[in-house]
Amino acid sequence: MFADSAKIYIRSGKGGDGHVSFRRELYVAAGGPDGGDGGKGGDVIFEVDKGMNTLNSFRHVTKYVAGDGENGGKKLCHGQDGNDIVVKVPEGTLIRDFESGAIIADMSGDNERVTILKGGRGGKGNKNYATATMQVPKYAQPGRPSKELWVKLELKVIADVGLVGFPNVGKSTLLSMVSNANPKIANYHFTTLNPNLGVVDLDGIKGYVIADIPGLIEGAAEGVGLGHDFLRHIDRTKVIIHMVDASGSEGRDPVDDIKLINNELEKYDADLMKKPQVIAANKTDLLYESDAVARIKAEFEPLGVKVFPISAATGKGLKELLYAVSLMLDEIGEGVKVFESEFDPDAKVEIDAPIDVYKADEHAFIIEGPKIDRMLGYTNLDDEKGFAFFQKFLKENGIIDRLEELGIEEGDTIYMGENYDLEFDYYK
């Protein structure tokens, strides 16, 4: 069974904790701090695998976790970094935040390897906190936490040409006749379940990829007949071949069929109707009414849509159709539609990250976290209003209460900032 969507859980590695230790050697009466830093947690990386064409493998494995960083050790030993985890996906896979549906990354074009979740930073050992006023720091920084996310993988096939139309109009037959694809061909009155791909290779033209887009029946835009699951595959195509049964052998009117399918495309995404389109009027070998193709031409060619009478079963008219599509592709040029990122999981995690408050020594305290660093970046502490905002920030975020719980006293020193370069004494 072809799978073109999947829900998976991903988690980066936690950073290793920094270590608290002091140099202890013979003849060294008071060795300084020598606690090493923790290792960085592993990243979650997505990578395109050109050999994959479905998301079937994600049906069986739905959890992907990177390695945690190792804790630091004494004698300034640095903890080992956690192993990255590389998740292989087919080209054309969209990675979405499952909760919001926003696009995190599109694994297309130049995006062949993308880091989705970064591992937690390793914590600093107590060696990093030695200052003139804090010579025996008994605090080491914990590693930053791991980041986790449920994501939805959504495959939008990479094809130059999308082949659309009602079921049983001959799309699979056409694809088998003009390309190296080998689709199952039968009298299916519902829809083929797999988007079949093939490469058109004719003398004198550059080869191009053509996709039989299944699921297109009336109501597809609302999800009828798995329409939503398959309409996504037409998003990246540059040209649409709209195939219709000109003979009416299924008891439907070809002009009405074309209008119904175009209506579904427009309801799904209005931009699809801006794509160049040609009509392949199929099954002309079964025609008994000579004016059937003429009626289709009269309806759509004034709108700029060229109509090609063909017979997919006998091959009649196929070269004219395929060469015309090739010329349209040449005019459009190279390039794959790549969807822009709408969601940064790392930024979301940092915004939600807690503010950490620690007692580093008898009279020294540390306040840290991404939220603190960001606040200090836009606050001028030399300005009276800026300093008032700073004090309000500490109070509203519960930092003052936390310091008092830890036993801070007037005159104790507080360290803040990414490199702990902001130092001030505490007074109520």
Coordinates of C-alpha atoms in Angstrom, one line a residue:
M1 CA 0.0 0.0 0.0
F2 CA 1.4 3.4 -1.0
A3 CA 1.8 5.8 1.9
D4 CA 2.1 9.5 1.3
S5 CA 1.6 10.8 4.9
A6 CA 2.7 9.8 8.3
K7 CA 2.8 11.1 11.9
I8 CA 6.0 10.6 13.9
Y9 CA 7.6 11.7 17.1
I10 CA 11.0 13.3 17.1
R11 CA 13.3 14.3 20.0
S12 CA 16.7 15.8 20.1
G13 CA 19.3 14.9 22.7
K14 CA 19.6 16.5 26.2
G15 CA 22.8 18.4 26.9
G16 CA 25.1 16.7 29.4
D17 CA 25.4 18.4 32.8
G18 CA 28.4 20.3 33.8
H19 CA 30.5 18.9 36.7
V20 CA 31.4 20.2 40.1
S21 CA 34.8 19.2 41.3
F22 CA 38.0 20.7 42.7
R23 CA 41.7 20.0 41.9
R24 CA 43.1 17.6 44.5
E25 CA 46.8 17.0 44.2
L26 CA 49.7 16.4 46.5
Y27 CA 51.4 19.6 47.6
V28 CA 48.5 21.6 46.2
A29 CA 46.7 22.9 49.3
A30 CA 43.8 24.6 47.7
G31 CA 43.3 23.5 44.1
G32 CA 40.8 25.5 42.1
P33 CA 37.6 24.3 40.4
D34 CA 38.2 21.7 37.6
G35 CA 34.7 20.5 36.7
G36 CA 34.4 19.8 33.0
D37 CA 31.6 20.8 30.6
G38 CA 28.8 18.5 29.5
G39 CA 28.5 17.3 25.9
K40 CA 26.0 18.6 23.4
G41 CA 22.8 16.6 22.8
G42 CA 22.4 15.1 19.3
D43 CA 20.4 16.8 16.6
V44 CA 17.4 15.5 14.6
I45 CA 18.3 15.8 11.0
F46 CA 16.1 15.0 7.9
E47 CA 17.8 13.9 4.7
V48 CA 16.5 13.2 1.2
D49 CA 17.0 9.6 0.1
K50 CA 16.6 9.5 -3.7
G51 CA 16.0 5.8 -3.5
M52 CA 12.7 6.3 -1.5
N53 CA 9.4 7.1 -3.2
T54 CA 6.9 6.4 -0.4
L55 CA 6.6 7.0 3.4
N56 CA 5.8 3.3 4.0
S57 CA 8.7 2.8 6.4
F58 CA 7.2 5.3 8.9
R59 CA 4.2 3.0 9.4
H60 CA 6.4 0.7 11.4
V61 CA 8.8 3.1 13.1
T62 CA 7.2 6.2 14.5
K63 CA 9.7 7.4 17.2
Y64 CA 13.1 9.0 16.3
V65 CA 15.3 10.0 19.3
A66 CA 18.8 11.5 19.1
G67 CA 21.5 10.6 21.7
D68 CA 21.9 12.6 25.0
G69 CA 25.2 14.4 25.7
E70 CA 27.5 12.9 28.3
N71 CA 27.9 14.7 31.7
G72 CA 31.2 16.5 32.3
G73 CA 33.8 15.0 34.6
K74 CA 36.6 16.1 36.9
K75 CA 40.0 17.3 35.7
L76 CA 38.2 19.4 33.1
C77 CA 37.0 16.3 31.2
H78 CA 34.5 17.3 28.6
G79 CA 31.4 15.0 28.2
Q80 CA 31.0 13.3 24.8
D81 CA 28.5 14.8 22.5
G82 CA 25.3 12.8 21.8
N83 CA 24.8 11.1 18.5
D84 CA 22.7 12.8 15.8
I85 CA 19.8 10.9 14.3
V86 CA 19.3 11.1 10.6
V87 CA 15.8 10.5 9.3
K88 CA 15.7 9.5 5.6
V89 CA 12.7 10.7 3.6
P90 CA 11.7 10.8 -0.1
E91 CA 12.4 13.9 -2.2
G92 CA 9.3 16.2 -2.0
T93 CA 8.4 15.5 1.6
L94 CA 6.9 18.3 3.6
I95 CA 7.6 18.3 7.3
R96 CA 4.7 20.0 9.2
D97 CA 4.1 20.8 12.9
F98 CA 1.4 18.3 13.7
E99 CA -0.5 20.6 16.1
S100 CA -0.7 23.7 13.9
G101 CA -0.1 22.2 10.4
A102 CA 2.5 24.9 9.7
I103 CA 5.4 23.9 7.4
I104 CA 8.7 23.3 9.1
A105 CA 10.7 22.3 6.0
D106 CA 10.2 21.2 2.5
M107 CA 12.7 18.5 1.5
S108 CA 12.9 19.6 -2.1
G109 CA 15.2 21.6 -4.3
D110 CA 18.4 22.4 -2.4
N111 CA 17.0 21.3 0.9
E112 CA 18.6 17.8 0.8
R113 CA 19.7 17.9 4.5
V114 CA 17.9 20.0 7.2
T115 CA 18.4 20.1 11.0
I116 CA 14.8 20.2 12.4
L117 CA 15.6 20.0 16.2
K118 CA 18.9 21.0 17.7
G119 CA 20.3 19.1 20.6
G120 CA 20.5 20.7 24.0
R121 CA 23.7 22.7 24.8
G122 CA 26.0 21.0 27.3
G123 CA 26.1 22.6 30.7
K124 CA 29.3 24.4 31.8
G125 CA 31.4 22.9 34.6
N126 CA 32.2 24.9 37.7
K127 CA 35.5 25.9 36.3
N128 CA 33.7 28.5 34.2
Y129 CA 32.2 30.3 37.2
A130 CA 35.4 31.1 39.1
T131 CA 35.7 34.9 39.5
A132 CA 37.5 37.2 41.9
T133 CA 34.5 37.2 44.2
M134 CA 33.5 33.6 43.6
Q135 CA 36.7 31.5 43.8
V136 CA 35.1 28.3 45.0
P137 CA 32.0 27.9 42.9
K138 CA 29.9 24.9 44.0
Y139 CA 27.6 25.2 41.0
A140 CA 27.7 23.7 37.5
Q141 CA 25.3 24.4 34.8
P142 CA 22.8 21.7 33.9
G143 CA 22.6 20.7 30.3
R144 CA 19.8 22.3 28.3
P145 CA 16.8 20.0 27.9
S146 CA 15.9 18.0 24.9
K147 CA 13.3 19.3 22.4
E148 CA 10.5 17.1 21.3
L149 CA 7.8 17.4 18.6
W150 CA 5.1 15.5 16.8
V151 CA 5.4 16.1 13.1
K152 CA 3.4 15.2 10.1
L153 CA 5.3 14.0 7.0
E154 CA 3.4 14.7 3.8
L155 CA 4.8 13.6 0.4
K156 CA 4.1 15.8 -2.6
V157 CA 5.6 14.0 -5.6
I158 CA 8.1 15.8 -7.8
A159 CA 6.7 15.7 -11.3
D160 CA 6.7 18.1 -14.3
V161 CA 3.3 17.2 -15.5
G162 CA 0.1 16.2 -13.7
L163 CA -2.3 13.9 -15.4
V164 CA -5.9 14.5 -14.1
G165 CA -9.4 13.3 -15.0
F166 CA -12.2 11.1 -13.8
P167 CA -11.5 7.4 -13.1
N168 CA -11.5 5.1 -16.1
V169 CA -10.8 7.8 -18.7
G170 CA -7.5 6.1 -19.7
K171 CA -4.9 7.9 -17.6
S172 CA -3.1 4.7 -16.6
T173 CA -3.2 3.4 -20.2
L174 CA -1.7 6.7 -21.4
L175 CA 1.1 6.6 -18.8
S176 CA 2.0 3.0 -19.7
M177 CA 2.1 3.9 -23.4
V178 CA 4.2 7.0 -23.2
S179 CA 6.6 6.2 -20.4
N180 CA 8.6 3.6 -18.5
A181 CA 5.8 3.3 -15.9
N182 CA 4.0 0.0 -15.5
P183 CA 0.7 0.9 -13.7
K184 CA -2.1 -1.6 -13.1
I185 CA -4.7 -1.1 -15.7
A186 CA -8.3 -2.3 -15.2
N187 CA -11.9 -1.0 -15.3
Y188 CA -11.7 0.8 -11.9
H189 CA -14.8 2.9 -11.4
F190 CA -13.5 4.5 -8.2
T191 CA -9.8 5.5 -8.4
T192 CA -6.3 4.2 -8.6
L193 CA -4.8 4.2 -5.1
N194 CA -1.2 5.0 -6.1
P195 CA 0.1 8.2 -7.9
N196 CA 1.9 6.5 -10.7
L197 CA 5.1 8.2 -12.1
G198 CA 6.8 7.7 -15.4
V199 CA 9.4 9.5 -17.5
V200 CA 8.5 10.6 -21.0
D201 CA 11.5 10.1 -23.4
L202 CA 10.9 11.0 -27.0
D203 CA 13.4 11.8 -29.8
G204 CA 14.4 15.5 -30.0
I205 CA 13.0 16.6 -26.6
K206 CA 14.2 16.6 -23.1
G207 CA 12.7 13.9 -20.9
Y208 CA 10.1 14.9 -18.3
V209 CA 8.3 13.3 -15.4
I210 CA 4.6 12.7 -15.7
A211 CA 2.3 11.7 -12.8
D212 CA -1.1 10.1 -12.9
I213 CA -2.9 12.0 -10.0
P214 CA -5.5 9.7 -8.5
G215 CA -8.5 10.6 -6.4
L216 CA -10.0 13.2 -8.7
I217 CA -13.7 12.6 -8.6
E218 CA -16.5 15.1 -7.8
G219 CA -16.1 16.2 -4.2
A220 CA -12.4 15.5 -4.1
A221 CA -11.6 18.9 -2.7
E222 CA -13.8 18.0 0.4
G223 CA -12.0 14.7 0.8
V224 CA -14.4 12.4 -1.1
G225 CA -12.6 9.4 -2.6
L226 CA -9.4 10.2 -0.7
G227 CA -9.3 13.5 -2.7
H228 CA -7.4 15.5 -0.1
D229 CA -4.8 12.7 0.2
F230 CA -4.0 12.8 -3.4
L231 CA -4.7 16.4 -4.6
R232 CA -1.4 17.5 -2.9
H233 CA 0.6 15.7 -5.6
I234 CA -0.4 18.2 -8.2
D235 CA 1.0 21.1 -6.2
R236 CA 4.5 20.9 -7.7
T237 CA 3.5 20.1 -11.3
K238 CA 4.1 22.8 -14.0
V239 CA 1.6 21.6 -16.6
I240 CA -1.7 19.8 -16.3
I241 CA -2.9 17.3 -18.9
H242 CA -6.6 17.1 -18.4
M243 CA -7.8 13.7 -19.8
V244 CA -11.4 13.1 -20.7
D245 CA -13.4 10.3 -22.3
A246 CA -14.5 12.0 -25.5
S247 CA -16.6 9.0 -26.5
G248 CA -18.8 9.2 -23.4
S249 CA -18.5 5.4 -23.0
E250 CA -19.1 5.8 -19.2
G251 CA -22.3 7.6 -19.8
R252 CA -20.9 11.0 -18.8
D253 CA -20.7 14.2 -20.8
P254 CA -17.0 15.1 -21.5
V255 CA -17.6 18.8 -21.3
D256 CA -19.3 18.5 -17.9
D257 CA -16.5 16.2 -16.7
I258 CA -13.8 18.8 -17.5
K259 CA -15.7 21.5 -15.7
L260 CA -16.3 19.3 -12.7
I261 CA -12.6 18.4 -12.3
N262 CA -11.5 22.0 -12.8
N263 CA -14.0 23.0 -10.1
E264 CA -12.4 20.5 -7.7
L265 CA -8.9 21.8 -8.5
E266 CA -10.0 25.4 -7.9
K267 CA -11.7 24.6 -4.6
Y268 CA -8.6 22.8 -3.4
D269 CA -6.2 25.6 -4.5
A270 CA -7.2 28.5 -6.8
D271 CA -3.6 28.8 -7.9
L272 CA -3.9 25.4 -9.7
M273 CA -6.1 27.0 -12.3
K274 CA -3.2 29.3 -13.2
K275 CA -1.1 26.4 -14.3
P276 CA -0.9 25.8 -18.1
Q277 CA -3.4 23.1 -19.1
V278 CA -4.1 21.0 -22.2
I279 CA -7.0 18.6 -22.8
A280 CA -6.4 15.1 -24.0
A281 CA -9.7 14.0 -25.6
N282 CA -9.2 10.2 -25.3
K283 CA -11.0 7.2 -26.7
T284 CA -11.5 8.8 -30.2
D285 CA -11.2 5.2 -31.6
L286 CA -14.7 4.6 -30.0
L287 CA -16.2 7.8 -31.3
Y288 CA -19.4 7.5 -33.3
E289 CA -20.3 11.2 -33.1
S290 CA -17.9 13.1 -35.3
D291 CA -18.7 16.4 -33.5
A292 CA -17.7 15.3 -30.0
V293 CA -14.2 16.6 -30.1
A294 CA -15.3 19.7 -32.0
R295 CA -17.7 20.4 -29.1
I296 CA -14.9 20.2 -26.6
K297 CA -12.7 22.5 -28.7
A298 CA -15.5 25.0 -29.1
E299 CA -15.9 25.1 -25.3
F300 CA -12.3 25.3 -24.1
E301 CA -10.0 26.5 -26.9
P302 CA -11.4 30.1 -26.7
L303 CA -10.2 30.0 -23.1
G304 CA -6.6 29.3 -24.3
V305 CA -6.7 25.5 -23.5
K306 CA -5.5 23.4 -26.5
V307 CA -7.5 20.2 -27.2
F308 CA -5.7 17.1 -28.5
P309 CA -7.8 14.2 -29.9
I310 CA -6.0 11.0 -28.9
S311 CA -6.4 7.3 -28.4
A312 CA -4.3 6.0 -25.5
A313 CA -5.1 2.4 -26.5
T314 CA -3.8 2.7 -30.1
G315 CA -1.3 5.5 -29.7
K316 CA -3.1 7.9 -32.1
G317 CA -2.3 11.5 -31.4
L318 CA 0.1 10.9 -28.5
K319 CA 3.2 12.3 -30.1
E320 CA 1.5 15.6 -30.9
L321 CA 0.3 15.9 -27.3
L322 CA 3.6 15.0 -25.7
Y323 CA 5.6 17.3 -28.0
A324 CA 3.2 20.2 -27.2
V325 CA 3.6 19.6 -23.5
S326 CA 7.4 19.6 -23.9
L327 CA 7.3 23.0 -25.5
M328 CA 5.2 24.3 -22.7
L329 CA 7.8 23.0 -20.1
D330 CA 10.6 24.6 -22.1
E331 CA 8.8 28.0 -21.8
I332 CA 8.3 27.6 -18.1
G333 CA 12.0 26.6 -17.5
E334 CA 13.7 24.6 -14.8
G335 CA 13.1 24.7 -11.1
V336 CA 11.0 22.9 -8.5
K337 CA 8.3 24.6 -6.4
V338 CA 9.7 24.7 -2.9
F339 CA 7.3 25.7 0.0
E340 CA 8.6 28.2 2.4
S341 CA 9.1 27.4 6.1
E342 CA 6.3 28.7 8.4
F343 CA 7.4 27.3 11.7
D344 CA 10.7 27.3 13.7
P345 CA 10.5 24.5 16.3
D346 CA 13.7 25.7 18.0
A347 CA 12.3 29.2 18.5
K348 CA 9.1 27.9 19.9
V349 CA 11.0 25.7 22.4
E350 CA 13.2 28.6 23.5
I351 CA 10.2 30.9 24.1
D352 CA 8.6 28.2 26.3
A353 CA 11.9 27.3 28.1
P354 CA 11.9 28.0 31.8
I355 CA 14.2 30.6 33.5
D356 CA 16.7 28.8 35.7
V357 CA 17.8 30.2 39.1
Y358 CA 20.6 28.6 41.0
K359 CA 22.7 29.1 44.1
A360 CA 26.3 28.9 42.9
D361 CA 28.2 29.7 46.1
E362 CA 27.5 30.8 49.6
H363 CA 26.9 34.4 48.5
A364 CA 26.5 34.0 44.7
F365 CA 23.5 33.2 42.5
I366 CA 23.0 32.6 38.8
I367 CA 20.0 33.5 36.6
E368 CA 20.0 32.0 33.1
G369 CA 18.0 30.9 30.2
P370 CA 17.1 32.0 26.6
K371 CA 14.3 34.2 27.8
I372 CA 16.7 36.1 30.1
D373 CA 19.3 36.5 27.3
R374 CA 16.7 37.8 24.9
M375 CA 15.4 40.3 27.5
L376 CA 18.9 41.6 28.2
G377 CA 19.4 42.0 24.5
Y378 CA 16.7 44.7 24.2
T379 CA 16.9 46.3 27.6
N380 CA 19.1 49.3 28.4
L381 CA 20.0 48.9 32.1
D382 CA 21.7 52.3 32.2
D383 CA 18.4 54.0 31.4
E384 CA 16.0 54.6 34.3
K385 CA 13.0 53.2 32.4
G386 CA 15.0 50.3 31.2
F387 CA 16.1 49.4 34.7
A388 CA 12.5 49.7 36.0
F389 CA 11.4 47.3 33.2
F390 CA 14.2 44.9 34.2
Q391 CA 13.1 44.9 37.9
K392 CA 9.5 44.4 36.8
F393 CA 10.5 41.5 34.6
L394 CA 12.3 39.7 37.5
K395 CA 9.3 40.1 39.7
E396 CA 6.6 39.1 37.3
N397 CA 8.5 36.0 36.2
G398 CA 8.9 34.8 39.8
I399 CA 12.7 35.2 39.8
I400 CA 12.7 37.4 43.0
D401 CA 10.6 34.8 44.8
R402 CA 12.9 32.0 43.7
L403 CA 16.0 33.9 44.9
E404 CA 14.4 34.4 48.3
E405 CA 13.5 30.7 48.5
L406 CA 17.2 29.9 47.9
G407 CA 18.2 32.1 50.8
I408 CA 19.6 35.2 49.1
E409 CA 20.6 38.0 51.4
E410 CA 21.4 41.7 50.9
G411 CA 24.8 42.1 49.4
D412 CA 24.9 38.7 47.7
T413 CA 26.0 38.7 44.1
I414 CA 23.8 37.8 41.1
Y415 CA 25.3 36.8 37.7
M416 CA 23.3 37.0 34.5
G417 CA 23.9 37.1 30.7
E418 CA 25.0 34.5 28.2
N419 CA 28.6 34.7 29.4
Y420 CA 27.6 35.9 32.9
D421 CA 29.1 39.3 32.2
L422 CA 26.3 41.1 34.0
E423 CA 27.0 41.1 37.7
F424 CA 25.3 43.1 40.4
D425 CA 24.6 42.9 44.2
Y426 CA 21.2 42.2 45.6
Y427 CA 19.3 44.7 47.7
K428 CA 15.6 44.9 48.4

